[in-house]
Amino acid sequence: MTRSLPWSWYSDPGVLRLEQEQIFAHSWQYAGHTGQVAEPGSFVATRIGRLPAIVVRDREGDLRAFLNVCRHRGSLVCTGEGRRETLQCPYHAWTYGFDGALLSAPRADREPDFDRAGLGLLPLSVEAWGPFVFVNPDADASPLRDFLGELPALLAEGGVDLDSLSFHSRAEGEYDANWKVCTENFLECYHCSVAHPSFSKAIDVAADRYDLETRPGLLSQFGAPRDGGGGVYDATGWIGRGQFHLLFPNTVVNVMPGQPNLSIGPIVPLSWHRTRRFLDYFFAPDAGNAWIADYLELDRQVGVEDRELVERVHAGMAAGPVDHGVLLGRSERLIAEFQSRLTDALGS
Ligand code: FES
Ligand SMILES: [Fe+2]
């Protein structure tokens, strides 16, 4: 057995600040899908870790991303999503182009030292992978493909053709738990047979049938259907086995066996004790509404069960007297790996 990270790391605002600076400020994170920024002039406001961000499609058709913070007095420039001619701040109408440049500011001509050139929106890195848009707060980030590593190949081998998928819906939720509690819960299926009866009927979660694999930047689980889905949903079809990946630090990618499907989303720390998640669901057109409904019902059920689990874990960890836990060397080895990558990234 391995000793876990100190539990104080889950309730210390200083650790979160370090994670923000050392990890999230330089990591690619899932921000939304290309359907939200399909047309030139379309934009979507999102969050990358703690940072408010805007992703836009400029007039030339290129994706761009900016910090969603007005350079005047700091208002969020945009909320929601839509289409615009310019990015205008609602506070004093400073107006930015889709290249981030400050185009105009009322009364600026009365200020002799007004430095318009130095007051553009701060650029972030943005790239699309199939229908998925990723943003990295670091404007000089290394390419997204380096971050994705072997994930595109694993999905292709598993029968997932990204070009055949289209966006279906988004599930969102906030949790009274540290983001690492949510992430670590995702990284093991030791709890599945205890806490997820429907999932465990549909997927074979036995220790020797459910595979855990680590690759650079990628922590992966693979599970085959049990009895064709055990009556929970029809797990037979083009996709032979499930794949559940964490792109370190906080993007999850899930594929369930059955019809072509994929869900993807970030685990975003809002504070040391509160976490926001969203998950975008994609399906191929031939998946069929009845199949999709069964699948989503299973996923919803698992989500309800996981909420209860992570909130209980967070409450226990934050209570104080116990200062660390233990990890099973085999069944929880992805958590151990996550904790070691986290420790390396924090440089301590
Ligand atoms: S804060 Fe944006 S225009 Fe004043
Ligand atoms: Fe779970």
CSV table of C-alpha atoms and ligand atoms in Angstrom, one decimal:
chain,number,residue,atom,x,y,z
A,1,MET,CA,0.0,0.0,0.0
A,2,THR,CA,1.0,3.6,-0.7
A,3,ARG,CA,0.6,6.6,1.6
A,4,SER,CA,-1.7,9.2,0.0
A,5,LEU,CA,-0.9,12.9,-0.3
A,6,PRO,CA,-1.3,14.8,3.0
A,7,TRP,CA,-5.0,15.5,3.4
A,8,SER,CA,-4.2,19.1,4.3
A,9,TRP,CA,-3.4,19.6,0.6
A,10,TYR,CA,-7.2,19.3,0.0
A,11,SER,CA,-8.2,22.0,2.4
A,12,ASP,CA,-5.3,24.5,2.1
A,13,PRO,CA,-6.0,27.6,-0.1
A,14,GLY,CA,-2.2,28.0,-0.4
A,15,VAL,CA,-1.9,24.6,-2.1
A,16,LEU,CA,-4.7,25.6,-4.5
A,17,ARG,CA,-2.8,28.9,-5.3
A,18,LEU,CA,0.3,26.8,-6.0
A,19,GLU,CA,-1.7,24.4,-8.2
A,20,GLN,CA,-3.2,27.4,-10.1
A,21,GLU,CA,0.3,28.9,-10.7
A,22,GLN,CA,2.3,25.8,-11.3
A,23,ILE,CA,-0.2,23.6,-13.1
A,24,PHE,CA,-3.4,25.2,-14.4
A,25,ALA,CA,-1.6,28.4,-15.7
A,26,HIS,CA,0.3,26.2,-18.1
A,27,SER,CA,-2.1,23.3,-18.9
A,28,TRP,CA,-4.3,22.7,-21.9
A,29,GLN,CA,-7.9,22.4,-20.7
A,30,TYR,CA,-11.2,21.5,-22.5
A,31,ALA,CA,-13.1,24.8,-23.1
A,32,GLY,CA,-16.1,23.9,-25.2
A,33,HIS,CA,-16.9,22.6,-28.7
A,34,THR,CA,-16.5,24.0,-32.2
A,35,GLY,CA,-20.2,24.2,-32.7
A,36,GLN,CA,-20.2,27.1,-30.2
A,37,VAL,CA,-17.8,29.1,-32.4
A,38,ALA,CA,-18.8,27.8,-35.9
A,39,GLU,CA,-19.3,31.2,-37.7
A,40,PRO,CA,-16.9,34.1,-38.0
A,41,GLY,CA,-17.9,36.6,-35.3
A,42,SER,CA,-19.1,33.9,-32.9
A,43,PHE,CA,-17.8,33.8,-29.3
A,44,VAL,CA,-18.2,31.8,-26.2
A,45,ALA,CA,-17.3,32.8,-22.6
A,46,THR,CA,-15.8,30.0,-20.6
A,47,ARG,CA,-13.4,29.4,-17.7
A,48,ILE,CA,-10.0,27.9,-17.8
A,49,GLY,CA,-9.2,26.9,-14.3
A,50,ARG,CA,-9.8,30.1,-12.3
A,51,LEU,CA,-9.5,32.3,-15.4
A,52,PRO,CA,-12.4,33.7,-17.3
A,53,ALA,CA,-11.7,33.3,-21.0
A,54,ILE,CA,-13.4,34.0,-24.3
A,55,VAL,CA,-13.0,31.9,-27.4
A,56,VAL,CA,-13.9,33.5,-30.7
A,57,ARG,CA,-13.9,32.7,-34.4
A,58,ASP,CA,-12.4,35.7,-36.1
A,59,ARG,CA,-13.3,37.0,-39.6
A,60,GLU,CA,-10.6,34.9,-41.2
A,61,GLY,CA,-12.1,31.8,-39.7
A,62,ASP,CA,-9.4,31.2,-37.1
A,63,LEU,CA,-10.0,30.4,-33.5
A,64,ARG,CA,-8.6,32.9,-31.0
A,65,ALA,CA,-8.8,33.0,-27.2
A,66,PHE,CA,-8.4,35.9,-24.8
A,67,LEU,CA,-8.6,36.5,-21.1
A,68,ASN,CA,-12.2,37.8,-20.6
A,69,VAL,CA,-11.1,40.8,-18.6
A,70,CYS,CA,-11.5,44.4,-19.8
A,71,ARG,CA,-8.2,46.3,-19.7
A,72,HIS,CA,-10.1,49.4,-18.4
A,73,ARG,CA,-11.3,48.5,-14.9
A,74,GLY,CA,-11.6,44.7,-15.2
A,75,SER,CA,-15.1,43.9,-16.1
A,76,LEU,CA,-15.8,40.6,-17.8
A,77,VAL,CA,-16.2,41.6,-21.4
A,78,CYS,CA,-18.6,38.8,-22.5
A,79,THR,CA,-20.9,36.3,-20.9
A,80,GLY,CA,-22.7,33.3,-22.5
A,81,GLU,CA,-22.2,32.8,-26.2
A,82,GLY,CA,-23.4,34.3,-29.5
A,83,ARG,CA,-22.4,36.3,-32.4
A,84,ARG,CA,-21.1,39.9,-32.5
A,85,GLU,CA,-19.4,42.5,-34.7
A,86,THR,CA,-17.0,43.4,-32.0
A,87,LEU,CA,-16.3,42.5,-28.3
A,88,GLN,CA,-17.7,45.5,-26.4
A,89,CYS,CA,-17.4,45.8,-22.6
A,90,PRO,CA,-20.8,46.6,-21.1
A,91,TYR,CA,-19.3,48.9,-18.5
A,92,HIS,CA,-17.9,51.9,-20.4
A,93,ALA,CA,-18.1,50.5,-23.9
A,94,TRP,CA,-14.5,49.9,-24.6
A,95,THR,CA,-14.6,48.0,-27.8
A,96,TYR,CA,-12.2,45.2,-28.9
A,97,GLY,CA,-11.7,43.5,-32.2
A,98,PHE,CA,-11.7,39.8,-32.8
A,99,ASP,CA,-7.9,40.0,-32.7
A,100,GLY,CA,-8.1,41.4,-29.2
A,101,ALA,CA,-7.0,44.9,-30.1
A,102,LEU,CA,-8.7,47.8,-28.4
A,103,LEU,CA,-10.5,49.6,-31.3
A,104,SER,CA,-12.2,52.4,-29.4
A,105,ALA,CA,-12.8,53.8,-26.0
A,106,PRO,CA,-15.2,56.7,-25.4
A,107,ARG,CA,-13.5,60.0,-24.5
A,108,ALA,CA,-10.0,58.4,-25.2
A,109,ASP,CA,-9.3,61.3,-27.6
A,110,ARG,CA,-9.5,63.7,-24.7
A,111,GLU,CA,-6.6,61.9,-22.9
A,112,PRO,CA,-3.3,62.9,-24.5
A,113,ASP,CA,-1.4,59.9,-23.1
A,114,PHE,CA,-4.0,57.2,-23.9
A,115,ASP,CA,-2.0,54.1,-25.0
A,116,ARG,CA,-4.5,52.2,-27.1
A,117,ALA,CA,-1.9,49.8,-28.5
A,118,GLY,CA,-1.0,48.5,-25.0
A,119,LEU,CA,-4.5,47.9,-23.9
A,120,GLY,CA,-5.6,44.9,-26.0
A,121,LEU,CA,-7.2,41.8,-24.5
A,122,LEU,CA,-4.5,39.4,-23.2
A,123,PRO,CA,-4.2,36.4,-25.7
A,124,LEU,CA,-4.4,32.8,-24.6
A,125,SER,CA,-3.5,29.7,-26.6
A,126,VAL,CA,-6.4,27.9,-28.3
A,127,GLU,CA,-6.6,24.9,-30.6
A,128,ALA,CA,-9.2,22.5,-31.8
A,129,TRP,CA,-9.0,18.7,-31.9
A,130,GLY,CA,-11.9,17.4,-33.9
A,131,PRO,CA,-15.0,19.1,-32.4
A,132,PHE,CA,-13.2,19.8,-29.1
A,133,VAL,CA,-11.8,23.3,-28.3
A,134,PHE,CA,-8.9,23.4,-25.8
A,135,VAL,CA,-7.4,26.6,-24.3
A,136,ASN,CA,-4.1,27.0,-22.5
A,137,PRO,CA,-3.7,30.2,-20.4
A,138,ASP,CA,0.0,30.2,-21.5
A,139,ALA,CA,0.2,32.2,-24.7
A,140,ASP,CA,3.4,30.4,-25.6
A,141,ALA,CA,2.1,26.9,-24.9
A,142,SER,CA,3.5,23.9,-26.7
A,143,PRO,CA,1.2,22.4,-29.3
A,144,LEU,CA,-2.0,20.6,-28.3
A,145,ARG,CA,-1.0,17.4,-30.1
A,146,ASP,CA,1.9,17.1,-27.7
A,147,PHE,CA,-0.5,17.3,-24.7
A,148,LEU,CA,-2.9,14.8,-26.2
A,149,GLY,CA,-0.1,12.3,-26.6
A,150,GLU,CA,-1.4,8.8,-27.5
A,151,LEU,CA,-5.1,9.6,-26.8
A,152,PRO,CA,-6.1,10.2,-30.4
A,153,ALA,CA,-4.6,6.9,-31.4
A,154,LEU,CA,-6.2,5.0,-28.5
A,155,LEU,CA,-9.6,6.4,-29.4
A,156,ALA,CA,-9.1,5.6,-33.1
A,157,GLU,CA,-8.1,2.0,-32.2
A,158,GLY,CA,-11.2,1.8,-30.0
A,159,GLY,CA,-13.4,2.6,-33.0
A,160,VAL,CA,-14.1,6.3,-32.2
A,161,ASP,CA,-14.1,8.5,-35.3
A,162,LEU,CA,-14.1,12.1,-34.0
A,163,ASP,CA,-15.3,13.5,-37.4
A,164,SER,CA,-18.5,11.4,-37.1
A,165,LEU,CA,-19.5,12.8,-33.7
A,166,SER,CA,-21.7,15.8,-33.1
A,167,PHE,CA,-22.5,17.7,-30.0
A,168,HIS,CA,-25.7,16.5,-28.2
A,169,SER,CA,-25.9,18.2,-24.8
A,170,ARG,CA,-24.0,19.4,-21.7
A,171,ALA,CA,-24.4,18.3,-18.1
A,172,GLU,CA,-23.1,20.7,-15.4
A,173,GLY,CA,-22.8,20.6,-11.7
A,174,GLU,CA,-20.9,22.0,-8.7
A,175,TYR,CA,-19.6,19.9,-5.8
A,176,ASP,CA,-18.7,20.6,-2.2
A,177,ALA,CA,-15.3,18.9,-2.6
A,178,ASN,CA,-11.7,19.8,-3.6
A,179,TRP,CA,-11.0,19.2,-7.3
A,180,LYS,CA,-8.5,16.5,-6.5
A,181,VAL,CA,-11.2,14.5,-4.6
A,182,CYS,CA,-13.4,14.6,-7.7
A,183,THR,CA,-10.4,13.7,-10.0
A,184,GLU,CA,-9.2,10.8,-7.8
A,185,ASN,CA,-12.8,9.5,-7.6
A,186,PHE,CA,-12.7,9.4,-11.4
A,187,LEU,CA,-9.4,7.6,-11.5
A,188,GLU,CA,-10.5,4.3,-9.8
A,189,CYS,CA,-13.3,1.8,-10.2
A,190,TYR,CA,-12.5,0.1,-6.9
A,191,HIS,CA,-15.7,1.8,-5.7
A,192,CYS,CA,-17.8,0.8,-8.7
A,193,SER,CA,-19.1,-2.6,-7.5
A,194,VAL,CA,-19.9,-1.0,-4.1
A,195,ALA,CA,-21.4,2.3,-5.2
A,196,HIS,CA,-22.4,2.0,-8.9
A,197,PRO,CA,-24.8,-1.0,-9.2
A,198,SER,CA,-26.1,-0.1,-12.6
A,199,PHE,CA,-22.7,0.7,-14.1
A,200,SER,CA,-21.3,-2.5,-12.7
A,201,LYS,CA,-24.1,-4.5,-14.3
A,202,ALA,CA,-23.3,-2.9,-17.6
A,203,ILE,CA,-19.5,-2.9,-17.5
A,204,ASP,CA,-17.2,-5.7,-16.2
A,205,VAL,CA,-15.5,-4.0,-13.2
A,206,ALA,CA,-13.8,-7.1,-11.8
A,207,ALA,CA,-10.2,-6.4,-10.7
A,208,ASP,CA,-8.7,-8.6,-13.4
A,209,ARG,CA,-11.0,-7.6,-16.2
A,210,TYR,CA,-10.8,-3.8,-15.9
A,211,ASP,CA,-7.5,-2.4,-17.1
A,212,LEU,CA,-5.6,0.6,-15.7
A,213,GLU,CA,-2.9,2.1,-17.9
A,214,THR,CA,-0.5,5.0,-17.6
A,215,ARG,CA,1.1,7.0,-20.4
A,216,PRO,CA,2.8,10.4,-20.5
A,217,GLY,CA,0.1,12.9,-19.5
A,218,LEU,CA,-2.6,10.3,-19.7
A,219,LEU,CA,-4.2,8.0,-17.0
A,220,SER,CA,-6.6,5.5,-18.6
A,221,GLN,CA,-9.1,2.9,-17.7
A,222,PHE,CA,-10.6,0.3,-20.0
A,223,GLY,CA,-13.7,-1.8,-19.3
A,224,ALA,CA,-15.6,-4.3,-21.5
A,225,PRO,CA,-19.4,-4.8,-21.4
A,226,ARG,CA,-20.9,-7.4,-19.0
A,227,ASP,CA,-23.7,-9.5,-20.6
A,228,GLY,CA,-24.1,-6.9,-23.5
A,229,GLY,CA,-24.8,-4.2,-20.9
A,230,GLY,CA,-26.8,-6.4,-18.4
A,231,GLY,CA,-30.1,-4.9,-19.3
A,232,VAL,CA,-29.1,-1.4,-18.2
A,233,TYR,CA,-28.4,-0.2,-21.7
A,234,ASP,CA,-27.4,-1.9,-25.0
A,235,ALA,CA,-23.6,-2.0,-24.7
A,236,THR,CA,-23.2,-4.0,-27.9
A,237,GLY,CA,-22.2,-2.1,-31.1
A,238,TRP,CA,-19.4,-0.5,-32.9
A,239,ILE,CA,-17.4,0.4,-29.7
A,240,GLY,CA,-16.2,-2.8,-28.2
A,241,ARG,CA,-15.0,-1.5,-24.8
A,242,GLY,CA,-15.2,1.6,-22.6
A,243,GLN,CA,-12.3,4.0,-22.3
A,244,PHE,CA,-12.1,6.5,-19.5
A,245,HIS,CA,-9.2,8.9,-19.6
A,246,LEU,CA,-7.8,11.7,-17.6
A,247,LEU,CA,-5.7,14.2,-19.5
A,248,PHE,CA,-3.5,15.5,-16.7
A,249,PRO,CA,-4.4,17.6,-14.8
A,250,ASN,CA,-8.2,18.0,-15.2
A,251,THR,CA,-9.8,17.0,-18.5
A,252,VAL,CA,-11.8,13.7,-18.6
A,253,VAL,CA,-12.6,11.8,-21.8
A,254,ASN,CA,-15.1,8.9,-21.7
A,255,VAL,CA,-16.3,6.5,-24.3
A,256,MET,CA,-18.8,3.8,-23.4
A,257,PRO,CA,-19.2,0.5,-25.3
A,258,GLY,CA,-22.0,0.5,-27.8
A,259,GLN,CA,-22.9,3.1,-30.3
A,260,PRO,CA,-20.3,5.8,-31.3
A,261,ASN,CA,-20.2,8.2,-28.3
A,262,LEU,CA,-17.8,10.4,-26.4
A,263,SER,CA,-18.1,12.7,-23.4
A,264,ILE,CA,-15.4,15.3,-22.5
A,265,GLY,CA,-15.1,18.0,-19.8
A,266,PRO,CA,-13.0,19.7,-17.2
A,267,ILE,CA,-12.9,19.4,-13.4
A,268,VAL,CA,-12.4,23.0,-12.4
A,269,PRO,CA,-11.5,24.2,-8.9
A,270,LEU,CA,-13.6,27.2,-7.8
A,271,SER,CA,-12.0,27.2,-4.3
A,272,TRP,CA,-10.3,24.7,-2.1
A,273,HIS,CA,-13.7,23.2,-1.2
A,274,ARG,CA,-15.8,23.8,-4.3
A,275,THR,CA,-15.5,22.3,-7.8
A,276,ARG,CA,-17.3,22.8,-11.0
A,277,ARG,CA,-17.6,20.2,-13.7
A,278,PHE,CA,-19.3,20.1,-17.0
A,279,LEU,CA,-19.4,17.3,-19.5
A,280,ASP,CA,-20.2,17.6,-23.2
A,281,TYR,CA,-21.8,14.6,-24.8
A,282,PHE,CA,-21.2,13.7,-28.5
A,283,PHE,CA,-22.8,11.0,-30.5
A,284,ALA,CA,-22.7,9.8,-34.1
A,285,PRO,CA,-26.0,10.4,-35.9
A,286,ASP,CA,-26.9,6.7,-36.1
A,287,ALA,CA,-26.7,6.2,-32.3
A,288,GLY,CA,-30.5,6.7,-32.1
A,289,ASN,CA,-32.5,8.7,-29.6
A,290,ALA,CA,-33.6,5.7,-27.5
A,291,TRP,CA,-30.1,4.4,-27.2
A,292,ILE,CA,-28.8,7.9,-26.3
A,293,ALA,CA,-31.6,8.2,-23.6
A,294,ASP,CA,-30.6,4.9,-22.0
A,295,TYR,CA,-27.0,5.9,-22.0
A,296,LEU,CA,-27.6,9.3,-20.5
A,297,GLU,CA,-29.8,7.9,-17.8
A,298,LEU,CA,-27.0,5.5,-16.8
A,299,ASP,CA,-24.5,8.4,-16.8
A,300,ARG,CA,-26.9,10.6,-14.8
A,301,GLN,CA,-27.3,7.9,-12.2
A,302,VAL,CA,-23.6,7.4,-11.9
A,303,GLY,CA,-23.2,11.1,-11.5
A,304,VAL,CA,-25.7,11.3,-8.6
A,305,GLU,CA,-23.9,8.4,-6.9
A,306,ASP,CA,-20.4,10.0,-7.4
A,307,ARG,CA,-21.6,13.4,-6.0
A,308,GLU,CA,-22.5,11.7,-2.7
A,309,LEU,CA,-19.2,9.9,-2.6
A,310,VAL,CA,-16.9,12.9,-3.3
A,311,GLU,CA,-18.8,15.2,-0.9
A,312,ARG,CA,-18.5,12.6,1.9
A,313,VAL,CA,-14.8,12.1,1.2
A,314,HIS,CA,-14.1,15.8,1.3
A,315,ALA,CA,-16.0,16.2,4.6
A,316,GLY,CA,-14.0,13.4,6.1
A,317,MET,CA,-10.6,14.6,4.8
A,318,ALA,CA,-11.2,18.2,5.9
A,319,ALA,CA,-12.3,17.1,9.4
A,320,GLY,CA,-8.6,17.2,10.6
A,321,PRO,CA,-7.5,14.5,13.0
A,322,VAL,CA,-6.4,12.0,10.3
A,323,ASP,CA,-3.6,13.5,8.2
A,324,HIS,CA,-3.3,11.0,5.3
A,325,GLY,CA,-4.9,7.9,3.8
A,326,VAL,CA,-3.6,4.9,1.9
A,327,LEU,CA,-3.9,3.7,-1.7
A,328,LEU,CA,-4.2,0.2,-2.9
A,329,GLY,CA,-1.1,-0.5,-5.0
A,330,ARG,CA,-3.0,-2.1,-7.9
A,331,SER,CA,-6.6,-0.9,-7.9
A,332,GLU,CA,-5.7,2.7,-7.0
A,333,ARG,CA,-2.4,3.0,-8.9
A,334,LEU,CA,-3.8,5.7,-11.2
A,335,ILE,CA,-4.5,7.8,-8.1
A,336,ALA,CA,-0.9,7.2,-6.9
A,337,GLU,CA,0.3,8.3,-10.4
A,338,PHE,CA,-1.9,11.4,-10.3
A,339,GLN,CA,-0.5,12.3,-6.9
A,340,SER,CA,3.0,11.8,-8.0
A,341,ARG,CA,2.5,14.0,-11.2
A,342,LEU,CA,0.9,16.6,-9.1
A,343,THR,CA,3.7,16.6,-6.6
A,344,ASP,CA,6.3,16.8,-9.4
A,345,ALA,CA,4.4,19.7,-11.0
A,346,LEU,CA,4.3,21.6,-7.8
A,347,GLY,CA,8.0,21.1,-7.4
A,348,SER,CA,7.9,19.8,-3.9
B,1,FES,S1,-14.4,48.1,-17.3
B,1,FES,FE1,-14.7,47.7,-19.4
B,1,FES,S2,-15.1,49.5,-20.3
B,1,FES,FE2,-14.8,50.1,-18.3
B,2,FE,FE,-17.7,6.7,-9.5
